[in-house]
C-alpha positions as a Markdown table, in Angstrom:
| # | Residue | x | y | z |
|---|---|---|---|---|
| 1 | Unk | 67.1 | 141.8 | 79.1 |
| 2 | Unk | 63.2 | 142.2 | 78.8 |
| 3 | Unk | 60.5 | 144.8 | 79.1 |
| 4 | Unk | 57.7 | 144.3 | 81.8 |
| 5 | Unk | 54.3 | 146.0 | 81.8 |
| 6 | Unk | 52.0 | 146.1 | 84.8 |
| 7 | Unk | 49.7 | 148.2 | 87.0 |
| 8 | Unk | 49.4 | 148.5 | 90.7 |
| 9 | Unk | 47.0 | 148.6 | 93.1 |
| 10 | Unk | 46.2 | 152.2 | 92.4 |
| 11 | Unk | 45.9 | 151.5 | 88.6 |
| 12 | Unk | 49.1 | 153.0 | 87.4 |
| 13 | Unk | 51.3 | 152.0 | 84.6 |
| 14 | Unk | 55.2 | 150.9 | 84.9 |
| 15 | Unk | 57.5 | 150.3 | 82.2 |
| 16 | Unk | 60.5 | 148.2 | 83.5 |
| 17 | Unk | 63.5 | 146.6 | 81.8 |
| 18 | Unk | 64.1 | 143.9 | 83.4 |
| 19 | Unk | 67.6 | 141.9 | 83.2 |
| 20 | Unk | 68.2 | 138.0 | 84.3 |
| 21 | Unk | 71.4 | 136.3 | 85.8 |
| 22 | Unk | 72.7 | 135.7 | 89.1 |
| 23 | Unk | 71.6 | 139.3 | 90.3 |
| 24 | Unk | 68.3 | 140.6 | 89.0 |
| 25 | Unk | 67.7 | 144.1 | 88.6 |
| 26 | Unk | 65.1 | 146.2 | 87.3 |
| 27 | Unk | 64.9 | 150.3 | 85.9 |
| 28 | Unk | 62.0 | 151.6 | 86.0 |
| 29 | Unk | 62.3 | 153.6 | 82.3 |
| 30 | Unk | 59.0 | 156.1 | 83.1 |
| 31 | Unk | 61.5 | 157.7 | 86.3 |
| 32 | Unk | 64.8 | 157.9 | 84.0 |
| 33 | Unk | 63.4 | 159.4 | 81.3 |
| 34 | Unk | 61.6 | 162.2 | 83.9 |
| 35 | Unk | 64.9 | 162.3 | 85.3 |
| 36 | Unk | 66.8 | 163.0 | 82.0 |
| 37 | Unk | 64.4 | 165.7 | 80.9 |
| 38 | Unk | 65.1 | 167.4 | 84.3 |
| 39 | Unk | 68.8 | 166.9 | 83.8 |
| 40 | Unk | 68.6 | 168.2 | 80.5 |
| 41 | Unk | 66.0 | 171.4 | 81.5 |
| 42 | Unk | 68.5 | 172.6 | 84.2 |
| 43 | Unk | 71.8 | 172.0 | 81.7 |
| 44 | Unk | 69.4 | 174.6 | 79.3 |
| 45 | Unk | 68.6 | 176.7 | 81.9 |
| 46 | Unk | 72.6 | 177.0 | 83.3 |
| 47 | Unk | 73.7 | 177.3 | 79.3 |
| 48 | Unk | 71.3 | 180.3 | 78.7 |
| 49 | Unk | 72.0 | 182.0 | 82.6 |
| 50 | Unk | 75.4 | 181.7 | 81.1 |
| 51 | Unk | 75.0 | 183.8 | 77.7 |
| 52 | Unk | 76.1 | 180.9 | 75.7 |
| 53 | Unk | 79.8 | 181.7 | 76.3 |
| 54 | Unk | 81.1 | 178.1 | 75.5 |
């Protein structure tokens, strides 16, 4: 695995985690981080609506 950073044609920076091997893969770390924050915020909102009665 390695980190790869690059700029696209609109000059936006991307940070990818790239895997090697028979089936190469790539994960956009910025998109994964944002999605995780959104899911965490949704979970906190649900917990707040329930009044913390877990």
